[in-house]
Short mmCIF file of C-alpha atoms in Angstrom, two decimals:
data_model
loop_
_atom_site.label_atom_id
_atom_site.label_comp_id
_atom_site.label_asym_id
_atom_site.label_seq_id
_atom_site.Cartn_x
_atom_site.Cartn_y
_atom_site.Cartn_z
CA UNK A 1083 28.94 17.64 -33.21
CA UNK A 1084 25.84 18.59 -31.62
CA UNK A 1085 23.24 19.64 -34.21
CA UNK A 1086 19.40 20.65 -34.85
CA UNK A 1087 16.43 22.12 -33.16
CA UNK A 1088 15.93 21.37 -29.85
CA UNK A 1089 12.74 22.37 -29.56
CA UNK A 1090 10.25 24.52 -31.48
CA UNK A 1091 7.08 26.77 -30.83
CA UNK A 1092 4.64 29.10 -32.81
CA UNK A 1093 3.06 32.36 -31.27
CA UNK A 1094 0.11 33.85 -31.99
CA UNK A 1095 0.71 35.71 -35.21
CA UNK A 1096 1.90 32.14 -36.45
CA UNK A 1097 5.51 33.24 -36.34
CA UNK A 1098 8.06 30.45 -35.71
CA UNK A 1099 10.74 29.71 -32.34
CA UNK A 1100 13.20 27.20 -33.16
CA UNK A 1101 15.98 26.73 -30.40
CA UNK A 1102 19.09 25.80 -32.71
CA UNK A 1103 21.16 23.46 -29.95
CA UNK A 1104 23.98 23.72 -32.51
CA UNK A 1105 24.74 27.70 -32.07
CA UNK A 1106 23.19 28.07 -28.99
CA UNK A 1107 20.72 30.51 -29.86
CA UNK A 1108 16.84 30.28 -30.70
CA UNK A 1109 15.63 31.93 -34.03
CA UNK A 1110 12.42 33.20 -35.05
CA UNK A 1111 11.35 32.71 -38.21
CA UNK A 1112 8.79 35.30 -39.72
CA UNK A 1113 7.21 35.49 -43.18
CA UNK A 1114 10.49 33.52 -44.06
CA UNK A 1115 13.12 35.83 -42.78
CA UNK A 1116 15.31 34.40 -39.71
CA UNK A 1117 16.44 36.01 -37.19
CA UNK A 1118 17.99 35.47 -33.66
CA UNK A 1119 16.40 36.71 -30.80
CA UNK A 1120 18.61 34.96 -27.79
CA UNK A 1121 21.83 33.21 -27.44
CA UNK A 1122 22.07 31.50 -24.10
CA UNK A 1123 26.08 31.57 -24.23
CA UNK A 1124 28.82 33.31 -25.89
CA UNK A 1125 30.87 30.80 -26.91
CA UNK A 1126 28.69 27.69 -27.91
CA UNK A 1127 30.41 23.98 -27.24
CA UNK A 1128 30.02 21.84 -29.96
CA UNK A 1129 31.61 18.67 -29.16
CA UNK A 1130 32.78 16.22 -26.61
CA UNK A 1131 35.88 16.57 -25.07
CA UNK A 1132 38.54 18.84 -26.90
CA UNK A 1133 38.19 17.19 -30.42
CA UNK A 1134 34.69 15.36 -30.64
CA UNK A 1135 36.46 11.78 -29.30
CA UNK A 1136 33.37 11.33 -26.61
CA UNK A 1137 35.13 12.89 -23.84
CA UNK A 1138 32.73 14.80 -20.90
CA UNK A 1139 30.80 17.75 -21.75
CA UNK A 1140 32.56 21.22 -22.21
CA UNK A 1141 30.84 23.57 -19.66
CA UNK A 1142 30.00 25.65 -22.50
CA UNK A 1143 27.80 22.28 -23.48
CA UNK A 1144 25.35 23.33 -20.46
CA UNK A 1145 23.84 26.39 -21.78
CA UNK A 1146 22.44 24.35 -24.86
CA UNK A 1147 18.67 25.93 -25.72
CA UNK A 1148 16.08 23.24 -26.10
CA UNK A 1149 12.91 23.42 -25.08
CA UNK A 1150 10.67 26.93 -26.07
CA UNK A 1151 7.69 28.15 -25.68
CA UNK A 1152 5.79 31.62 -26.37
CA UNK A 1153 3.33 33.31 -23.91
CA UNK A 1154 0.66 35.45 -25.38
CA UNK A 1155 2.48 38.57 -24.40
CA UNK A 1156 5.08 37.29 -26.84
CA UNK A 1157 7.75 36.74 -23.72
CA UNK A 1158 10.30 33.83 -25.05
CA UNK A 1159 10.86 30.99 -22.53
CA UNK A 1160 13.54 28.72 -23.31
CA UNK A 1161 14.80 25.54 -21.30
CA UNK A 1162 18.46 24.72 -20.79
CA UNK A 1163 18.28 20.83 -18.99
CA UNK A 1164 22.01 21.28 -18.69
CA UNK A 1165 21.96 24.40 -16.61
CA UNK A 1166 19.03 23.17 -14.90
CA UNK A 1167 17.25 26.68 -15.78
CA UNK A 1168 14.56 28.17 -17.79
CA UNK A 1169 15.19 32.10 -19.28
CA UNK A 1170 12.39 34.20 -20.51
CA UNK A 1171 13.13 36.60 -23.20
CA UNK A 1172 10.75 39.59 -22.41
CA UNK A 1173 9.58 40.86 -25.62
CA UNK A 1174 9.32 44.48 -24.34
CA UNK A 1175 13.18 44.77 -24.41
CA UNK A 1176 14.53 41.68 -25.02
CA UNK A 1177 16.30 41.32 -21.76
CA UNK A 1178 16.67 37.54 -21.03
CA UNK A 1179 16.24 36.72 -17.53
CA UNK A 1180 16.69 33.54 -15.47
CA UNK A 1181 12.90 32.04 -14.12
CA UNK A 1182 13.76 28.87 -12.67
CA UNK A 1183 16.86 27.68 -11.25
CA UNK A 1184 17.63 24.37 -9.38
CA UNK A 1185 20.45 22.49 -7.73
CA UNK A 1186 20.59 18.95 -8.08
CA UNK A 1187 18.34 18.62 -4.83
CA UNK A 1188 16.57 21.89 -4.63
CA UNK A 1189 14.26 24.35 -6.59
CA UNK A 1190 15.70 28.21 -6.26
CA UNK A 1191 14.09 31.36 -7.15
CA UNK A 1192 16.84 33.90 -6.74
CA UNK A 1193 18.67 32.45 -4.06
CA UNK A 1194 16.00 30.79 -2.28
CA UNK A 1195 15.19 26.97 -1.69
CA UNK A 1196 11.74 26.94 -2.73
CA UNK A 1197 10.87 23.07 -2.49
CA UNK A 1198 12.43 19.63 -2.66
CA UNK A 1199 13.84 18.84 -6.77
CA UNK A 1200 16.45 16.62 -8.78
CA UNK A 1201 17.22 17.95 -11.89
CA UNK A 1202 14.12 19.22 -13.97
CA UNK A 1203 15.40 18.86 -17.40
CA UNK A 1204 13.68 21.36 -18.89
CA UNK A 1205 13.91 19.48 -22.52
CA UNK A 1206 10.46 20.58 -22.77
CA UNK A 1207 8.44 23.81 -21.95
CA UNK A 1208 5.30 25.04 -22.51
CA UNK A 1209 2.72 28.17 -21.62
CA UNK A 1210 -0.63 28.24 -21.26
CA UNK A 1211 -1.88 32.21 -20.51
CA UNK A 1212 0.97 33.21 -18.23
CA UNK A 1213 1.52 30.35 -16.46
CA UNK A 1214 4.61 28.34 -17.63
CA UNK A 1215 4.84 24.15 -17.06
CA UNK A 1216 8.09 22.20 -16.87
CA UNK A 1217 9.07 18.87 -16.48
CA UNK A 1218 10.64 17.19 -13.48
CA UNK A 1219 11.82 13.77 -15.16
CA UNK A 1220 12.72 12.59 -11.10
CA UNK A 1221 9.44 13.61 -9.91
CA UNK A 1222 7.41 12.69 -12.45
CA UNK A 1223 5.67 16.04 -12.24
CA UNK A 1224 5.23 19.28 -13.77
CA UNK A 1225 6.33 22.39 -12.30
CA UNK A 1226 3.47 25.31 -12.85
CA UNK A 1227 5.38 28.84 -12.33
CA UNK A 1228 3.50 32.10 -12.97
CA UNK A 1229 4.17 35.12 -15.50
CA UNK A 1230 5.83 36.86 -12.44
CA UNK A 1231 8.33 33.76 -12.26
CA UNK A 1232 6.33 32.51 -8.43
CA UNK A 1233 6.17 28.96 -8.25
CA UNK A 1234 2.32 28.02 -8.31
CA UNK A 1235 3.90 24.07 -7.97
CA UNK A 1236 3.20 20.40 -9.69
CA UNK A 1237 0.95 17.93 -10.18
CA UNK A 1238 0.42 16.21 -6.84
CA UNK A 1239 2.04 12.52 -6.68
CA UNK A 1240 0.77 10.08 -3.67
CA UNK A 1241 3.46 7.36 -2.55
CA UNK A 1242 1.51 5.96 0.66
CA UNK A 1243 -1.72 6.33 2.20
CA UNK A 1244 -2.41 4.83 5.63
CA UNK A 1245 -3.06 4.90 9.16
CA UNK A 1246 -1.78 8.28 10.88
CA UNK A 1247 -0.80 6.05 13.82
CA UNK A 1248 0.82 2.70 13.43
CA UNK A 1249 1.09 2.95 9.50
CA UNK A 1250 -0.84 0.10 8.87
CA UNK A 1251 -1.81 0.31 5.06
CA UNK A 1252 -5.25 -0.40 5.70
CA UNK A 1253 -7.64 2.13 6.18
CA UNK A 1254 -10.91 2.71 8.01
CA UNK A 1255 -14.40 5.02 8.40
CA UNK A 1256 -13.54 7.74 10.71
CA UNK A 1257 -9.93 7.31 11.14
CA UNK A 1258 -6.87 9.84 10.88
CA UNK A 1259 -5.00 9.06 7.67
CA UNK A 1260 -1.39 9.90 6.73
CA UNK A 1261 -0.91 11.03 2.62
CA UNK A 1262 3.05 11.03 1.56
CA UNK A 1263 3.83 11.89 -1.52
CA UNK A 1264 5.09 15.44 -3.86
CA UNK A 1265 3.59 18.37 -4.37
CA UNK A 1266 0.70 17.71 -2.15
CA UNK A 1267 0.10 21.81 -1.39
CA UNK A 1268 1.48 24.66 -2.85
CA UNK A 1269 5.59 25.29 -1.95
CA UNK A 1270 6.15 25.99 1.71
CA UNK A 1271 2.48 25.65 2.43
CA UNK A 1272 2.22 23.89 5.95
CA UNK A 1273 0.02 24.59 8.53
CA UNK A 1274 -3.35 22.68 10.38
CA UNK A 1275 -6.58 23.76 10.68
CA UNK A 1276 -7.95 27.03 11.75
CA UNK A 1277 -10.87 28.07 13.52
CA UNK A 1278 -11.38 30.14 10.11
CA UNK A 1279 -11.09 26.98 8.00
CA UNK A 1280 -14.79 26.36 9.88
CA UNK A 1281 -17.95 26.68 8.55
CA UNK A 1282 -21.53 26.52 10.42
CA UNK A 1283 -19.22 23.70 12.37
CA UNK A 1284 -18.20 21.72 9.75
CA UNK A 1285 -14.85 20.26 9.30
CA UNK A 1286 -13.00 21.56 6.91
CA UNK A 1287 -12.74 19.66 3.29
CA UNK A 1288 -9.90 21.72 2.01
CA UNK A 1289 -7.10 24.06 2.80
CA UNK A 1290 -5.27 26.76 0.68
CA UNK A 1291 -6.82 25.03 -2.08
CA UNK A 1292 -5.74 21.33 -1.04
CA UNK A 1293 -8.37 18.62 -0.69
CA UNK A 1294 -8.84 14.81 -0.94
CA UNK A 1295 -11.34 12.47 -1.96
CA UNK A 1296 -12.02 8.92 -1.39
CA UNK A 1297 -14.43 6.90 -3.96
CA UNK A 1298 -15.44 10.41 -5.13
CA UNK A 1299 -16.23 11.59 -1.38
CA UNK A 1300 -14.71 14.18 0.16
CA UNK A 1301 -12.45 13.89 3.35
CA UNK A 1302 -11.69 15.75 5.97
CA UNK A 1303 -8.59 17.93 5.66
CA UNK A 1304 -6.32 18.80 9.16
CA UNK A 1305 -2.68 19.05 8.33
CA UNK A 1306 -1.03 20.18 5.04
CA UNK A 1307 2.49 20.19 3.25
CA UNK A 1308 4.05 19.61 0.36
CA UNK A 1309 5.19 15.69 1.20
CA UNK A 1310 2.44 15.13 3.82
CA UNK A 1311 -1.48 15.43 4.57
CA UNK A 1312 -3.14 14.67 7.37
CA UNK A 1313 -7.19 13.89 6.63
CA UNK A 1314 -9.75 12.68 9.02
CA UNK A 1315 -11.79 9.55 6.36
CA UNK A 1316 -15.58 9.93 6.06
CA UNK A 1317 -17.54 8.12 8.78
CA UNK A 1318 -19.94 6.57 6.36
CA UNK A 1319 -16.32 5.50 3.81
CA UNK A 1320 -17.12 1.96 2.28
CA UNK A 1321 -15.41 -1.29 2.73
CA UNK A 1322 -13.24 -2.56 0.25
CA UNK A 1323 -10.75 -0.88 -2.03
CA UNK A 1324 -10.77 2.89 -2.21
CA UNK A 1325 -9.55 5.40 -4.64
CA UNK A 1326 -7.48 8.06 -3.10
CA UNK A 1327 -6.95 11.29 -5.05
CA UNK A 1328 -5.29 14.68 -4.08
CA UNK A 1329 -6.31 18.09 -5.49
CA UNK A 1330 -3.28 20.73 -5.11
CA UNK A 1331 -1.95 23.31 -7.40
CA UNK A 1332 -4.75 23.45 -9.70
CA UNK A 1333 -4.37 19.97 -10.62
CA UNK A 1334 -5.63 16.55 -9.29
CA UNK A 1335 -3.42 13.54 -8.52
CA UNK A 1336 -3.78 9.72 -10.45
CA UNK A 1337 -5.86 7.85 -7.97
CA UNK A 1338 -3.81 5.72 -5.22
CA UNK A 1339 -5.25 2.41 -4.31
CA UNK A 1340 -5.39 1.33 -0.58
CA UNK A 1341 -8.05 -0.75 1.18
CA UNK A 1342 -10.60 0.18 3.90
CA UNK A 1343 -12.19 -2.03 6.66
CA UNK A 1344 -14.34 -1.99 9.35
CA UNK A 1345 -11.53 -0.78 12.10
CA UNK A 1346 -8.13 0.14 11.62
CA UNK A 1347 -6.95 0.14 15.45
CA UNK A 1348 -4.15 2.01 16.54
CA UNK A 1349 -3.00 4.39 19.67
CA UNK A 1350 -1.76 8.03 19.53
CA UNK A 1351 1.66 8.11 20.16
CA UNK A 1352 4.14 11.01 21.24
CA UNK A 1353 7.65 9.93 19.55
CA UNK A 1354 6.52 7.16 18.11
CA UNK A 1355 6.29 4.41 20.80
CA UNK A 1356 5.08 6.48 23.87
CA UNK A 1357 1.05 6.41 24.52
CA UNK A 1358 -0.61 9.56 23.96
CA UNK A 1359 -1.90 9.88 27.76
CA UNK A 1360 -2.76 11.96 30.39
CA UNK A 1361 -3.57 11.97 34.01
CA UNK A 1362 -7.00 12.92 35.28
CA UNK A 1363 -5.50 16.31 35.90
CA UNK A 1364 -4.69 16.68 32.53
CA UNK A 1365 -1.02 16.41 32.64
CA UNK A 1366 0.88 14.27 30.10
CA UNK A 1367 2.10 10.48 30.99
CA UNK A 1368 5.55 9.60 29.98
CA UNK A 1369 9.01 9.13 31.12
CA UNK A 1370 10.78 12.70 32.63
CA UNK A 1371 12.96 12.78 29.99
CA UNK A 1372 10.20 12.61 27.36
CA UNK A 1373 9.30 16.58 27.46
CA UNK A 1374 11.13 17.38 30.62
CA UNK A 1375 8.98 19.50 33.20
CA UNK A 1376 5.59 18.31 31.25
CA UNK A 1377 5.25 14.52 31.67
CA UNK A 1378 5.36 11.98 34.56
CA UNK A 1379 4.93 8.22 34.49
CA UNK A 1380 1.48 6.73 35.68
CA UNK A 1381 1.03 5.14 38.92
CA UNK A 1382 -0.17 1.32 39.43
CA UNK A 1383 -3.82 1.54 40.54
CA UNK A 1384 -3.94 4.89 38.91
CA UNK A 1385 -6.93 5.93 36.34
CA UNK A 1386 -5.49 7.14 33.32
CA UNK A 1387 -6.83 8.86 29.96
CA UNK A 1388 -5.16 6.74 26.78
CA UNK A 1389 -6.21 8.21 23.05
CA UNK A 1390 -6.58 5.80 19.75
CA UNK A 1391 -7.76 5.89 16.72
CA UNK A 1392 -9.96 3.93 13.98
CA UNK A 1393 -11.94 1.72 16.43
CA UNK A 1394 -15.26 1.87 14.82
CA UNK A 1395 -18.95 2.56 15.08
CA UNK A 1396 -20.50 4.15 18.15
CA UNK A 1397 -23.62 3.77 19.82
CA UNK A 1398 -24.74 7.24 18.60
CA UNK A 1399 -23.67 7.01 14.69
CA UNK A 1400 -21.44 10.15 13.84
CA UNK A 1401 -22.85 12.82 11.78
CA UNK A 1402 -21.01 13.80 8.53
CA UNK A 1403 -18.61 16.46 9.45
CA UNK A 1404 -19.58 17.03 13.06
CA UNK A 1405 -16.75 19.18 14.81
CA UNK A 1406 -18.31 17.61 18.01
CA UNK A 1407 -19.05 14.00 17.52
CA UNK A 1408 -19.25 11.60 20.69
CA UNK A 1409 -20.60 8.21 21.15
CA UNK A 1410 -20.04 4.91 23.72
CA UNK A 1411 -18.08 2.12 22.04
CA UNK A 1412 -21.05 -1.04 21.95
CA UNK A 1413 -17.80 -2.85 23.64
CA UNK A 1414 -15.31 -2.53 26.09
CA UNK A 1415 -11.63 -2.97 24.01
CA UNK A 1416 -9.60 -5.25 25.77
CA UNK A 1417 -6.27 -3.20 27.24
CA UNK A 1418 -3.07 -4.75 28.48
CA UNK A 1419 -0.10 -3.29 30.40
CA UNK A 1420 2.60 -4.88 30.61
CA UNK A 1421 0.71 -8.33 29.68
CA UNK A 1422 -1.47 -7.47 32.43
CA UNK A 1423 -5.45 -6.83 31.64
CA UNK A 1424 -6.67 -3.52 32.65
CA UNK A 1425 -10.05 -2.70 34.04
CA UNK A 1426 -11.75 -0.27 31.28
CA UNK A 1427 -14.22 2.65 32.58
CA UNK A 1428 -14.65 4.63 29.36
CA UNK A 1429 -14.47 3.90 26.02
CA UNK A 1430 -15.89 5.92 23.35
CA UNK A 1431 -15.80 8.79 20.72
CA UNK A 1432 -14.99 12.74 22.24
CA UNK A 1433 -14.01 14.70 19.47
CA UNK A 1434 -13.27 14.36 15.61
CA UNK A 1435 -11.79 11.00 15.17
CA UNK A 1436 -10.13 10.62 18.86
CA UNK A 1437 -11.26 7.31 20.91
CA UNK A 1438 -10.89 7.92 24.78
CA UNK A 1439 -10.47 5.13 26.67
CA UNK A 1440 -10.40 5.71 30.94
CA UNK A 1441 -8.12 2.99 32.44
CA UNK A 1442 -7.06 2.06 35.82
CA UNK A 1443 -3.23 0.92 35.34
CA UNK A 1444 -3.29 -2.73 37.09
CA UNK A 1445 -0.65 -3.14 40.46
CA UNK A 1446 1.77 -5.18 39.20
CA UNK A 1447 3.10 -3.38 35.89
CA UNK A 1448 7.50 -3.12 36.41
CA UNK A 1449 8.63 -0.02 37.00
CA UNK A 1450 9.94 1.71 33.43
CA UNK A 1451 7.99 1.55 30.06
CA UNK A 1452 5.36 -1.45 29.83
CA UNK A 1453 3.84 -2.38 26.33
CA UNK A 1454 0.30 -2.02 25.76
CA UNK A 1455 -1.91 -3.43 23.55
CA UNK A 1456 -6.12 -2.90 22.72
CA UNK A 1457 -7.66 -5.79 21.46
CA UNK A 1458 -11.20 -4.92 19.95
CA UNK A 1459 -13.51 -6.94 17.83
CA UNK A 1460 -10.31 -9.40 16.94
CA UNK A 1461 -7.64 -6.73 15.85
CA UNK A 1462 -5.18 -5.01 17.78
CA UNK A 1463 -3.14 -2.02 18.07
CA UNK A 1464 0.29 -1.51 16.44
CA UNK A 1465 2.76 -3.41 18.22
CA UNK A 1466 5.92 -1.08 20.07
CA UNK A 1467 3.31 1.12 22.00
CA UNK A 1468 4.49 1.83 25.63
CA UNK A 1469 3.20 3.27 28.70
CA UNK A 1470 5.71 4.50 31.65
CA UNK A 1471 4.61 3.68 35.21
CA UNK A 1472 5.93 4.10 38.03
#
């Protein structure tokens, strides 16, 4: 037999919430007389099976109250893990309404997938004003939802921080910087940067309420979502490991270790292995097939534009910030296509973290993608990069 309190709370006149998993129904004791003030099912399941032998749970067994909590407004919330829902009691009329709902993969409001969940177990639940917190025991997280039942969202959780381009795990001043994790902005919150998001031409260091530091200074901020940020590092970021920490939600993350050098190399890339490139006209480079109608390969003896990322100092240092930073590379990278070494016009700094670098595409490159490779100051860019000539 199933038996107890499942969870207990006190409200601000010091009266009592127990949530009796036995009879599923929470009582509220006050000045010593008990009384019951929600029953989350009709017909409460007591036991395993048919005859208490250990058998699976009745369904009855899922609308067990456990966790509860009071708001200040004296509105009951009350978690049931096994229905994957929390219920508010409304103490106007004592309707009992469903607040959060999930799925085993998804969060719902109503009948809408609000964001990425497994199973939030609400076994506990607490208020704090009108907002309401619950556990997410896959997560890790809390889930923050308003008096009004809106999801506000969790505690942001990082999984990997590196290189935007390439993923190497090893960061670098300057660079464009990929953050996975959960909860990184509020639920369906994605979107880049704005000429709004702009002030006196500064880059923006936060967005919707989403920002990141490294070592205590603040980054950049371009791209948000819920699993993903993009952030542009600090040009003046130290050497050495760095402490990464999200702000989203109204709460900051645990700090996420990664290290940061000098340089962290790496090309733009369309799909993942196809340059970032242009002709002189502007046009894209890549195969037809790679946005049909848009790009064409390069031709050998051709100049071409190529774009990277995380190569460094320039001769003009970059100010903190600048939404139009330039500066010459103090040497020419050392570019290969197809094996072959390229002759390098341009290399240098032309907007907020993009490297330019003005090729001409040697003669004897094969026909069809060629790899291609910078060397600069002994490191190199990600391997699987390719450039389509023709």
């Amino acid at each position: 037999m199933l038996s107890g309190p499942g969870g207990v709370a006190v409200d601000a006149s010091g009266n009592l919430y127990i949530a009796d998993t036995a009879n599923c129904v929470v009582r509220k004791v006050s000045g010593g007389i008990i009384t019951t003030v929600a029953r989350t099912n009709a017909s409460c399941g007591l036991y395993f099976g048919s005859s208490g032998d250990g058998g699976p749970a009745t369904s009855a067994q899922l609308n067990l109250p456990w966790g509860v909590a009071v708001d200040s407004g004296g509105n009951i919330y009350i978690g049931v893990p096994g229905a994957y829902n929390v219920r508010e009691v409304l103490a106007a009329s004592g309707t009992i309404q469903t607040v959060l709902a999930a799925g085993e993969n998804y969060l719902y409001q109503g009948t809408e997938s609000i964001s990425p969940i497994r199973e939030p177990s609400p076994y506990n639940v607490a208020v704090s004003g009108t907002s309401v917190y619950v556990p997410d025991q896959f997560y890790q997280v809390v889930w923050i939802f308003n008096g009004s039942g809106s999801i506000v969202g969790g505690a942001p959780t990082t999984t990997s921080v590196s290189n935007a381009f390439g993923s190497s795990s090893t960061i670098a001043p300057n660079t464009w910087v990929a953050i996975k994790g959960a909860n990184l902005a509020p639920p369906g919150d994605s979107r880049i940067w704005q000429g709004s998001d702009f002030v006196g031409n500064q880059l923006p260091i936060a967005l919707d309420g989403v920002s990141v530091t490294l070592n205590g200074e603040n980054a950049y901020v371009y791209y948000i979502s819920p699993t993903q940020l993009n952030i542009l590092t600090p040009p003046d970021l130290a050497t050495g490991s760095v402490q990464v920490q999200v702000t989203a939600n109204g709460q900051t993350s645990t700090a996420f270790t990664v290290q940061s050098q000098t340089l962290s190399p790496s090309f733009f890339v369309f799909d993942g292995a196809h340059v970032v490139a242009a002709h002189l006209n502007g046009t894209d480079i890549g195969p037809t097939t790679l946005y049909p109608g848009l790009t064409t390969p390069a031709q050998p003896g051709e100049e071409v534009v190529l774009y990277a990322n995380g190569f460094g100092p320039t001769s003009s240092p970059v100010v903190e910030g600048s939404e139009t930073p330039s500066g010459m590379l103090p040497v020419m990278p050392v570019i290969q296509i197809g094996g072959v070494s390229a002759t390098v016009l341009f290399a240098g700094l032309v907007s907020p973290g993009l490297y330019q670098f003005n090729v001409i595409v040697p003669m004897s490159p094969a026909n069809g993608d060629n790899t291609l490779t910078a060397l600069y100051s002994g490191q190199s860019t990600q391997n699987g990069v390719l450039l389509t000539v023709q």
